[in-house]
Short mmCIF file of C-alpha atoms in Angstrom, two decimals:
data_model
loop_
_atom_site.label_atom_id
_atom_site.label_comp_id
_atom_site.label_asym_id
_atom_site.label_seq_id
_atom_site.Cartn_x
_atom_site.Cartn_y
_atom_site.Cartn_z
CA MET L 2 88.08 79.11 67.45
CA HIS L 3 87.84 77.11 70.45
CA HIS L 4 85.45 78.02 73.16
CA LYS L 5 86.68 77.59 76.69
CA ILE L 6 84.60 75.05 78.57
CA VAL L 7 84.25 75.07 82.16
CA VAL L 8 81.86 72.54 83.31
CA ILE L 9 80.58 73.60 86.77
CA CYS L 10 77.88 71.29 88.14
CA MET L 11 75.89 72.31 91.06
CA LEU L 12 72.49 70.69 90.88
CA VAL L 13 69.94 70.93 93.58
CA VAL L 14 68.63 67.39 93.20
CA ALA L 15 71.26 64.75 94.30
CA ILE L 16 71.11 61.23 93.62
CA ALA L 17 73.95 59.21 95.12
CA THR L 18 74.19 55.71 93.64
CA THR L 19 75.59 53.65 96.59
CA VAL L 20 76.26 49.96 96.51
CA VAL L 21 73.63 47.66 97.73
CA GLN L 22 75.34 44.54 98.60
CA SER L 23 73.93 41.51 96.83
CA GLY L 24 73.34 39.40 99.81
CA ASN L 25 70.72 36.63 99.99
CA HIS L 26 67.95 38.56 101.45
CA GLY L 27 64.72 37.34 99.86
CA GLU L 28 66.54 35.14 97.44
CA GLN L 29 65.07 31.65 96.70
CA ASP L 30 67.91 29.49 95.78
CA GLU L 31 65.67 27.02 93.54
CA ALA L 32 63.90 29.96 91.95
CA VAL L 33 67.24 31.77 91.24
CA VAL L 34 68.51 28.62 89.49
CA ALA L 35 65.20 28.12 87.59
CA LEU L 36 65.76 31.63 86.28
CA GLY L 37 69.31 31.00 85.28
CA ARG L 38 68.27 27.97 83.49
CA ARG L 39 65.61 29.87 81.62
CA LEU L 40 68.14 32.52 80.70
CA PHE L 41 70.71 29.99 79.79
CA TYR L 42 68.68 28.61 77.14
CA ASP L 43 67.04 31.74 75.80
CA PRO L 44 68.64 33.23 72.52
CA VAL L 45 66.89 36.59 73.29
CA LEU L 46 70.04 37.33 75.25
CA SER L 47 72.10 37.53 72.02
CA VAL L 48 72.08 40.59 69.66
CA ASP L 49 70.24 38.79 66.64
CA GLN L 50 68.51 36.47 68.99
CA THR L 51 69.83 33.35 67.48
CA THR L 52 72.39 32.29 70.03
CA SER L 53 71.77 31.14 73.64
CA CYS L 54 74.46 30.06 76.16
CA GLY L 55 73.07 26.58 75.34
CA THR L 56 73.79 26.83 71.76
CA CYS L 57 77.53 26.35 72.43
CA HIS L 58 77.43 24.60 75.80
CA GLN L 59 75.58 21.30 74.79
CA GLN L 60 74.59 19.10 77.79
CA PHE L 61 75.45 15.94 75.84
CA ALA L 62 78.94 17.15 75.48
CA ALA L 63 79.29 18.18 79.10
CA PHE L 64 78.28 21.63 78.06
CA ALA L 65 81.11 22.00 75.55
CA HIS L 66 80.48 22.50 71.86
CA VAL L 67 81.10 19.20 70.30
CA ASP L 68 82.96 19.18 66.85
CA HIS L 69 83.52 22.90 66.92
CA ALA L 70 87.16 23.82 67.36
CA LEU L 71 86.36 27.58 67.91
CA SER L 72 83.34 29.10 69.45
CA HIS L 73 80.46 30.06 67.03
CA GLY L 74 78.61 33.22 67.75
CA VAL L 75 76.03 35.59 66.33
CA TYR L 76 76.04 36.35 62.59
CA GLY L 77 78.24 33.34 61.92
CA ARG L 78 81.26 34.92 63.82
CA ILE L 79 83.86 32.55 64.93
CA GLY L 80 85.76 33.20 68.22
CA THR L 81 89.28 32.48 68.85
CA ARG L 82 89.01 29.66 71.57
CA ASN L 83 87.45 26.33 72.10
CA VAL L 84 84.23 26.24 74.13
CA PRO L 85 84.99 24.70 77.52
CA ALA L 86 82.89 22.22 79.24
CA LEU L 87 80.87 23.52 82.25
CA GLN L 88 81.04 21.09 85.19
CA ASN L 89 81.76 21.45 88.87
CA LEU L 90 82.48 25.21 88.40
CA ALA L 91 81.68 26.01 92.11
CA SER L 92 85.10 24.32 92.86
CA ARG L 93 86.98 26.24 90.22
CA ARG L 94 89.22 29.24 90.56
CA GLY L 95 89.31 31.52 87.62
CA PHE L 96 87.32 31.24 84.52
CA MET L 97 87.79 31.41 80.80
CA TRP L 98 90.86 29.85 79.32
CA ASP L 99 93.02 32.58 80.57
CA GLY L 100 91.27 33.17 84.07
CA ALA L 101 90.16 36.63 83.14
CA ILE L 102 87.07 36.26 85.33
CA GLU L 103 87.42 35.45 88.67
CA HIS L 104 83.93 35.10 90.11
CA LEU L 105 81.49 32.58 88.56
CA ASP L 106 78.68 35.05 88.83
CA MET L 107 80.63 37.44 86.69
CA GLN L 108 81.54 34.90 84.11
CA ALA L 109 78.47 35.41 81.80
CA LEU L 110 79.54 38.96 81.13
CA SER L 111 82.16 37.80 78.79
CA PRO L 112 80.06 35.60 76.24
CA LEU L 113 77.05 38.06 76.60
CA THR L 114 78.89 40.98 75.40
CA SER L 115 81.77 39.41 73.30
CA HIS L 116 81.50 40.49 69.70
CA ALA L 117 82.18 36.99 68.45
CA GLU L 118 79.86 35.21 70.93
CA MET L 119 76.47 36.72 71.84
CA GLY L 120 77.45 40.30 70.83
CA GLU L 121 74.70 42.10 72.99
CA THR L 122 74.98 45.21 75.15
CA LEU L 123 73.88 45.07 78.71
CA PRO L 124 71.37 47.75 78.43
CA ARG L 125 69.85 46.11 75.49
CA ILE L 126 69.56 42.82 77.37
CA LEU L 127 67.60 44.58 80.00
CA GLU L 128 65.27 46.16 77.52
CA LYS L 129 64.63 42.82 75.80
CA LEU L 130 64.04 41.00 79.13
CA ASP L 131 61.70 43.78 80.05
CA SER L 132 59.53 43.08 77.15
CA VAL L 133 59.06 39.29 77.63
CA GLY L 134 56.39 38.34 80.05
CA TRP L 135 58.11 35.45 81.95
CA CYS L 136 61.15 37.40 83.10
CA ARG L 137 59.39 39.52 85.63
CA THR L 138 57.54 36.59 87.02
CA LEU L 139 60.69 34.56 87.41
CA MET L 140 62.63 37.55 88.86
CA THR L 141 59.91 37.80 91.43
CA GLN L 142 59.98 34.12 92.28
CA ALA L 143 63.85 34.21 92.62
CA TYR L 144 64.51 37.54 94.20
CA GLY L 145 61.25 38.77 95.73
CA SER L 146 60.44 41.64 93.37
CA PRO L 147 59.95 42.00 89.57
CA ASP L 148 62.93 44.23 88.97
CA ILE L 149 65.12 43.07 86.18
CA THR L 150 68.75 44.02 86.72
CA ILE L 151 72.06 42.90 85.29
CA PRO L 152 73.44 41.77 88.58
CA ARG L 153 70.35 39.55 88.93
CA VAL L 154 70.65 38.11 85.50
CA LEU L 155 74.34 37.23 86.10
CA ARG L 156 73.77 35.74 89.45
CA ALA L 157 71.02 33.57 88.15
CA LEU L 158 73.19 32.37 85.27
CA GLY L 159 76.01 31.70 87.84
CA ARG L 160 73.88 29.90 90.20
CA PHE L 161 72.45 27.72 87.34
CA VAL L 162 75.88 26.77 85.96
CA ALA L 163 77.07 26.17 89.67
CA THR L 164 74.44 23.28 89.78
CA LEU L 165 76.18 21.45 86.88
CA GLU L 166 77.77 19.06 89.04
CA SER L 167 79.47 15.78 87.51
CA ARG L 168 80.62 13.44 90.28
CA SER L 169 78.99 10.19 89.30
CA SER L 170 81.19 8.65 86.62
CA ARG L 171 82.29 5.17 86.65
CA PHE L 172 85.55 6.17 88.07
CA ASP L 173 83.85 7.90 90.89
CA ARG L 174 81.71 4.69 91.63
CA TRP L 175 85.02 2.67 91.60
CA HIS L 176 86.79 5.05 93.84
CA ALA L 177 83.87 4.76 96.29
CA GLY L 178 84.14 1.01 96.13
CA GLN L 179 80.80 0.58 94.19
CA ASP L 180 82.10 -0.34 90.68
CA THR L 181 85.00 -2.11 89.07
CA LEU L 182 87.49 -0.92 86.57
CA ALA L 183 88.93 -3.31 83.93
CA GLU L 184 92.52 -4.28 83.75
CA ASN L 185 93.34 -1.94 80.85
CA GLU L 186 91.42 0.95 82.79
CA ARG L 187 93.46 0.28 85.91
CA ARG L 188 96.80 0.31 83.84
CA GLY L 189 95.62 3.59 82.30
CA TYR L 190 94.84 5.09 85.75
CA ASP L 191 98.47 4.11 86.92
CA LEU L 192 99.92 5.89 83.72
CA PHE L 193 97.62 8.91 84.38
CA ARG L 194 99.02 9.17 88.07
CA ALA L 195 102.57 8.87 86.73
CA TYR L 196 102.37 11.29 83.86
CA CYS L 197 99.24 13.58 83.92
CA ALA L 198 98.26 13.90 87.56
CA SER L 199 100.78 16.54 88.35
CA CYS L 200 98.55 19.12 86.62
CA HIS L 201 95.34 17.22 86.13
CA ASN L 202 94.96 16.31 89.89
CA GLY L 203 92.37 16.59 92.56
CA ILE L 204 88.73 15.50 92.45
CA ASP L 205 88.25 17.28 89.10
CA PHE L 206 91.53 16.47 87.56
CA THR L 207 92.72 19.91 87.34
CA ASP L 208 95.02 22.05 89.63
CA ASP L 209 93.32 25.27 88.42
CA SER L 210 96.86 26.51 87.21
CA PHE L 211 97.71 27.98 83.98
CA ARG L 212 100.46 26.29 81.98
CA SER L 213 101.93 25.98 78.45
CA ASN L 214 101.22 22.55 77.15
CA GLY L 215 103.81 23.11 74.39
CA LEU L 216 101.58 23.66 71.51
CA PRO L 217 103.03 25.71 68.83
CA LEU L 218 101.42 29.22 68.38
CA ASP L 219 98.70 29.34 65.76
CA SER L 220 99.89 32.16 63.60
CA LEU L 221 96.43 33.14 62.65
CA LEU L 222 94.95 33.24 66.11
CA MET L 223 98.11 34.60 67.75
CA ASP L 224 96.70 33.83 71.18
CA HIS L 225 99.14 34.62 73.89
CA GLY L 226 96.87 33.09 76.57
CA ARG L 227 97.05 34.42 80.22
CA GLU L 228 99.62 37.07 79.32
CA ARG L 229 96.67 38.98 78.11
CA VAL L 230 95.35 39.09 81.71
CA THR L 231 98.52 39.46 83.78
CA LEU L 232 100.61 41.40 81.14
CA ASP L 233 103.42 39.14 82.57
CA GLU L 234 105.56 37.62 79.78
CA GLN L 235 105.86 34.49 81.88
CA ASP L 236 102.19 33.79 81.22
CA ARG L 237 102.73 33.85 77.57
CA TYR L 238 101.19 30.73 75.95
CA ARG L 239 99.85 29.55 79.23
CA PHE L 240 96.22 28.34 79.35
CA LYS L 241 94.11 26.91 82.23
CA VAL L 242 94.47 23.34 82.86
CA PRO L 243 90.93 21.87 82.05
CA SER L 244 89.17 19.38 84.12
CA LEU L 245 89.11 16.00 82.48
CA ARG L 246 85.72 15.00 83.61
CA ASN L 247 83.65 13.74 80.63
CA VAL L 248 86.73 14.37 78.43
CA GLY L 249 85.41 11.58 76.33
CA ARG L 250 82.60 13.72 75.21
CA THR L 251 84.11 17.26 74.93
CA MET L 252 85.99 16.92 71.63
CA PRO L 253 87.65 18.68 69.98
CA TYR L 254 90.38 19.54 72.51
CA MET L 255 93.00 22.11 73.64
CA HIS L 256 92.28 25.86 73.96
CA ASP L 257 91.90 26.28 70.21
CA GLY L 258 90.34 22.77 69.55
CA ARG L 259 93.12 21.83 67.29
CA PHE L 260 93.00 18.16 68.22
CA LYS L 261 89.83 16.22 67.13
CA ARG L 262 90.49 12.97 69.00
CA LEU L 263 91.94 11.98 72.38
CA ARG L 264 94.60 10.10 70.74
CA ASP L 265 95.74 13.20 69.02
CA VAL L 266 96.17 14.87 72.27
CA LEU L 267 98.08 11.86 73.63
CA ALA L 268 100.22 11.90 70.76
CA HIS L 269 101.12 15.37 71.29
CA TYR L 270 102.11 14.81 74.90
CA ALA L 271 103.62 11.44 74.42
CA GLN L 272 105.73 11.97 71.24
CA GLN L 273 107.37 15.25 72.70
CA ASP L 274 108.87 15.87 69.22
CA ASP L 275 106.99 19.10 68.33
CA LEU L 276 106.80 20.58 71.79
CA ALA L 277 107.24 24.28 71.67
CA ASP L 278 110.12 25.90 73.68
CA HIS L 279 107.72 27.25 76.10
CA ALA L 280 106.26 23.92 77.04
CA ASP L 281 105.82 23.45 80.94
CA PRO L 282 108.53 21.39 82.47
CA LEU L 283 105.90 18.92 83.69
CA VAL L 284 104.74 18.49 80.15
CA ARG L 285 108.41 17.83 79.06
CA SER L 286 108.76 15.19 81.77
CA ILE L 287 106.04 12.87 80.18
CA ALA L 288 107.75 9.77 79.07
CA PRO L 289 107.28 8.55 75.54
CA LEU L 290 104.17 6.26 75.66
CA ASP L 291 103.78 3.36 73.31
CA ASP L 292 100.54 2.50 71.55
CA ARG L 293 99.29 0.15 74.23
CA ALA L 294 100.08 2.78 77.06
CA ARG L 295 98.15 5.44 75.05
CA LYS L 296 95.01 3.01 74.62
CA ASP L 297 95.22 2.35 78.23
CA LEU L 298 95.24 6.06 79.25
CA ILE L 299 92.27 6.56 76.86
CA ALA L 300 90.37 3.72 78.47
CA PHE L 301 90.86 5.29 81.77
CA LEU L 302 89.89 8.69 80.58
CA LEU L 303 86.59 7.26 79.36
CA THR L 304 85.83 6.13 82.82
CA LEU L 305 85.40 9.82 83.66
CA THR L 306 82.18 9.93 81.63
CA ASP L 307 79.27 10.73 83.77
CA GLU L 308 76.01 9.45 81.77
CA ALA L 309 73.82 10.65 84.50
CA PHE L 310 75.19 14.11 84.35
CA LEU L 311 74.94 14.12 80.49
CA ARG L 312 71.34 13.21 80.70
CA ASP L 313 70.11 14.87 83.87
CA THR L 314 66.86 16.49 82.98
CA ALA L 315 67.35 19.07 85.62
CA PHE L 316 70.03 20.65 83.34
CA GLY L 317 68.56 20.19 80.05
CA GLU L 318 66.67 22.55 77.70
CA LYS L 319 63.47 20.58 77.03
CA GLU L 320 61.56 21.33 80.22
CA VAL L 321 62.40 24.98 80.06
CA TRP L 322 59.89 25.48 77.33
CA GLU L 323 57.17 23.16 78.62
CA MET D 16 75.45 66.29 119.86
CA LEU D 17 74.99 68.14 116.67
CA GLU D 18 75.14 66.30 113.37
CA VAL D 19 75.70 67.71 109.90
CA LEU D 20 74.80 66.57 106.46
CA LEU D 21 77.61 66.86 104.10
CA SER D 22 77.69 67.00 100.26
CA ILE D 23 80.65 66.81 98.28
CA VAL D 24 80.59 68.47 94.85
CA PHE D 25 83.07 67.57 92.13
CA VAL D 26 83.58 70.52 89.76
CA VAL D 27 85.20 69.35 86.40
CA HIS D 28 87.62 71.84 85.10
CA SER D 29 88.26 71.39 81.40
CA THR D 30 89.14 74.38 79.29
CA GLY D 31 90.94 72.37 76.62
CA ASN D 32 94.38 73.73 77.34
CA GLY D 33 94.18 76.31 74.45
CA GLY D 34 92.34 74.12 71.98
CA GLN D 35 94.52 70.99 72.49
CA TYR D 36 91.83 68.76 73.60
CA THR D 37 88.08 68.44 74.13
CA LEU D 38 86.69 66.43 76.98
CA GLU D 39 83.58 64.43 75.97
CA ARG D 40 83.13 62.45 79.05
CA ALA D 41 84.75 61.54 82.34
CA GLN D 42 83.74 58.77 84.78
CA TRP D 43 85.15 57.57 87.97
CA TYR D 44 84.57 55.71 90.97
CA VAL D 45 84.79 57.35 94.36
CA GLY D 46 84.82 54.72 97.21
CA ASN D 47 84.92 54.73 101.01
CA VAL D 48 84.73 58.35 101.65
CA GLU D 49 86.48 59.50 104.87
CA LEU D 50 86.26 62.94 106.44
CA HIS D 51 89.10 64.13 108.65
CA ALA D 52 88.46 66.55 111.52
CA ILE D 53 90.87 68.89 112.85
CA ASP D 54 90.69 67.21 116.32
CA GLY D 55 92.12 64.12 114.63
CA SER D 56 88.85 62.18 114.43
CA SER D 57 87.68 60.78 111.35
CA TYR D 58 84.47 59.37 109.88
CA ARG D 59 84.23 56.86 107.03
CA ILE D 60 81.45 56.05 104.78
CA ALA D 61 81.48 52.78 103.13
CA GLY D 62 80.24 52.32 99.63
CA TYR D 63 80.92 53.44 96.13
CA TYR D 64 79.69 56.17 93.84
CA LEU D 65 80.06 56.35 90.14
CA LEU D 66 80.57 59.89 88.93
CA ASP D 67 79.69 60.67 85.29
CA THR D 68 79.91 63.96 83.52
CA ASP D 69 77.04 62.71 81.27
CA ASP D 70 74.86 62.70 84.43
CA PRO D 71 75.60 65.89 86.10
CA GLN D 72 73.55 64.93 89.17
CA SER D 73 75.92 62.28 89.89
CA LEU D 74 78.74 64.79 90.47
CA ARG D 75 77.08 65.94 93.61
CA LEU D 76 77.36 63.29 96.41
CA GLU D 77 75.01 63.63 99.20
CA LEU D 78 76.45 61.48 101.94
CA PRO D 79 73.91 59.08 103.14
CA GLU D 80 74.45 59.59 106.86
CA LEU D 81 74.58 62.42 109.09
CA LEU D 82 78.00 63.04 110.33
CA PRO D 83 79.03 63.78 114.01
CA HIS D 84 79.53 67.46 114.28
CA ALA D 85 83.20 68.21 113.93
CA ASP D 86 85.46 70.69 112.25
CA TYR D 87 86.22 68.59 109.04
CA ARG D 88 89.32 70.00 107.21
CA SER D 89 90.09 67.29 104.70
CA LEU D 90 88.56 64.31 103.09
CA SER D 91 89.89 61.33 101.39
CA PHE D 92 88.46 58.64 99.05
CA THR D 93 89.50 55.68 96.99
CA LEU D 94 89.84 56.40 93.34
CA GLY D 95 88.65 53.06 91.97
CA VAL D 96 87.37 49.89 93.36
CA ASP D 97 89.15 48.12 96.29
CA SER D 98 90.49 44.69 95.86
CA LEU D 99 87.89 42.85 97.76
CA ASP D 100 85.13 44.53 95.95
CA ASN D 101 86.90 43.71 92.69
CA HIS D 102 86.82 40.11 93.60
CA GLY D 103 83.21 39.84 94.52
CA GLY D 104 80.21 38.76 92.49
CA PRO D 105 77.85 41.28 90.73
CA ARG D 106 76.53 44.13 92.62
CA GLU D 107 73.75 46.42 92.18
CA GLY D 108 74.15 50.23 92.11
CA ALA D 109 77.28 52.00 91.28
CA LEU D 110 79.24 48.75 90.85
CA ASP D 111 76.63 47.32 88.35
CA PRO D 112 78.64 46.07 85.36
CA MET D 113 75.85 47.71 83.28
CA HIS D 114 77.71 51.02 83.67
CA GLY D 115 80.37 49.73 81.29
CA MET D 116 83.24 50.12 83.92
CA TYR D 117 84.23 46.57 84.05
CA TRP D 118 86.78 44.76 81.93
CA THR D 119 85.66 41.26 81.06
CA TRP D 120 89.16 40.39 79.42
CA SER D 121 91.42 41.77 81.91
CA THR D 122 89.99 41.28 85.40
CA GLY D 123 88.33 43.86 87.27
CA TYR D 124 86.60 47.35 87.27
CA ILE D 125 87.82 50.40 85.31
CA PHE D 126 88.41 53.07 87.91
CA LEU D 127 88.39 56.05 85.67
CA LYS D 128 87.58 56.93 82.22
CA ILE D 129 88.59 60.16 80.39
CA GLU D 130 87.29 60.39 76.73
CA GLY D 131 87.28 63.03 74.12
CA THR D 132 89.26 64.19 71.18
CA ALA D 133 92.58 65.91 70.85
CA SER D 134 94.25 67.50 67.94
CA ALA D 135 97.52 65.63 68.34
CA SER D 136 95.92 62.13 68.49
CA PRO D 137 96.85 59.75 65.76
CA GLN D 138 93.71 57.75 66.36
CA PRO D 139 90.74 57.83 64.01
CA LYS D 140 88.59 61.01 64.44
CA LYS D 141 91.30 62.14 66.74
CA ARG D 142 89.90 60.18 69.59
CA ILE D 143 91.61 60.00 73.15
CA GLU D 144 90.44 57.30 75.50
CA TYR D 145 92.20 56.82 78.95
CA HIS D 146 90.62 53.94 80.80
CA LEU D 147 92.52 53.32 84.12
CA GLY D 148 92.15 50.37 86.40
CA GLY D 149 93.97 47.27 87.87
CA PHE D 150 93.85 46.09 91.41
CA ARG D 151 96.46 43.38 91.57
CA ALA D 152 100.34 43.66 92.02
CA PRO D 153 102.52 44.53 89.99
CA TYR D 154 99.78 46.78 88.67
CA ASN D 155 97.86 47.74 91.73
CA ASN D 156 96.48 51.11 90.74
CA ILE D 157 94.10 51.58 93.55
CA ARG D 158 94.92 55.00 94.97
CA ARG D 159 93.55 57.11 97.80
CA VAL D 160 92.91 60.68 97.04
CA HIS D 161 93.36 63.30 99.76
CA CYS D 162 91.90 66.83 99.54
CA ALA D 163 91.81 69.80 101.87
CA MET D 164 88.24 71.04 102.50
CA THR D 165 86.82 74.12 103.95
CA SER D 166 84.45 73.57 106.86
CA GLY D 167 80.80 73.86 106.12
CA GLN D 168 77.99 71.61 104.67
CA GLU D 169 79.42 71.35 101.14
CA ALA D 170 82.79 70.33 100.32
CA ARG D 171 84.10 71.08 96.68
CA ILE D 172 86.65 69.21 94.74
CA VAL D 173 87.96 70.27 91.43
CA VAL D 174 88.74 67.76 88.95
CA ASP D 175 91.30 69.34 86.90
CA VAL D 176 91.30 67.40 83.56
CA ASP D 177 93.51 70.19 82.07
CA ALA D 178 96.26 69.29 84.52
CA PHE D 179 95.98 65.53 83.73
CA MET D 180 96.05 66.36 80.03
CA ARG D 181 99.13 68.53 80.40
CA THR D 182 101.08 65.38 81.68
CA ILE D 183 100.21 63.27 78.57
CA ASN D 184 101.93 63.27 75.37
CA VAL D 185 98.83 62.66 73.23
CA ALA D 186 100.61 61.83 69.97
CA GLN D 187 102.52 59.21 71.85
CA THR D 188 99.76 58.05 74.05
CA PRO D 189 96.18 58.77 72.74
CA GLY D 190 94.60 56.00 74.79
CA VAL D 191 95.26 53.52 77.54
CA MET D 192 93.12 50.44 78.15
CA ASP D 193 95.17 48.02 80.28
CA VAL D 194 96.36 47.78 83.78
CA ARG D 195 100.03 48.18 82.93
CA SER D 196 99.64 51.31 80.92
CA SER D 197 97.21 52.46 83.73
CA ALA D 198 100.07 52.31 86.15
CA ASP D 199 102.03 55.07 84.29
CA LEU D 200 99.12 57.43 84.36
CA ILE D 201 97.37 56.75 87.72
CA ASP D 202 99.36 59.02 89.89
CA GLN D 203 98.70 61.81 87.43
CA ALA D 204 95.19 61.05 87.61
CA VAL D 205 95.27 61.27 91.29
CA GLU D 206 96.74 64.88 90.93
CA MET D 207 93.62 66.04 89.00
CA PHE D 208 91.60 66.06 92.27
CA ARG D 209 92.31 69.13 94.40
CA ALA D 210 90.74 71.67 96.52
CA PRO D 211 89.31 74.80 94.60
#
């Protein structure tokens, strides 16, 4: 027997939750960044308190996860994609390999709550942050009051990662007329401009587009890329064109980390023999490159390494705990 | 000039359509409410409310401002979150991602959730879950809802979940969680909201 249920709600007390625009009122930039950095390195945000953002985003690897093809999360869970480097994000459009997140301050939602990454719920994150002494202090310094809220947590993380700016590689210095490139590096740069810079263009060597680089589908991961976001078949197998800054340190490569070395990546593009049907036309137009050309290209790519960025103590974990 | 304080009360109507389904929880965004007076004037109140049957107080909106006195005969609101607000960063209040109304894998807010059980559902525990959202073409599912209202200090809107459920073949569609499938159901969802 089913009871008829008519829910009629007429309560005297009314609480309307209206939107309070985030704004910058009372917000102290440096303190927001400091809070974000503290949160970034704190494993308390993960469900089993083992995994921080910094666990997988390692500074010496330009905040990628060196030697890990796929992301490693709580309870030994393995994700489905390679950990991307974090650098010059304030200039990017669309985050994650498929662009699912469009605002940098919203990006942390994904790893925080992803089952295979930090696996935590937002209410529990608030509970845990409420129980640690430092959080209210840092919230007050950052936002003018001790309230701990998810938008505040997200914004702080977003502001911290936005400070991760890499613009002082040897290539940058050469470009500014302050350094030299060797002959092979110059040749590599010419090749790069001829064959790579259609997609890897601009100051950060990415056009922020989503393209298929012709990698055959991994039948285990079955990752259809950006199609999941747009539900447009045209976007099947398309992934974000990554920035190439510090690319010499962010191995392994591609959205699923299938290539361990830069020369494997170049072999994939240059040999063109196992490009999948869905390869972007620009990938198809890359000429076969001989061994010397590939070495020159790699020599150029290594000039994009920014040692100062990789060692900048303002971004590191160490001082956070001191 | 006289001013009035208006409240809008949402009354959820869910009898189960003769035992076919049971509503456990409904949540939806109401944005940018606009009151329309008989003289053609209108008054808009910017901002969002999250309504939630688990929090009955939330079903009664006290508009935060006094309205100019007029003979209001209809109201409209956005069912969902406008494109601009969907693109923005984290917001406090109704749009706080903590409410679980945000898709991290598919861009943007969930506008409406209807969850429960139905005898025809092939899902485990006979679950039904309709999560509708999507703000970008070709799946722009942002809709404006228009309802007649009687003049007075309290406007009532019926949320006829029975009517929504009658339009759905539960055996075929026990759940929806993406913007494309949302597009198939959003207009039926709009039809749920009506004057008493």
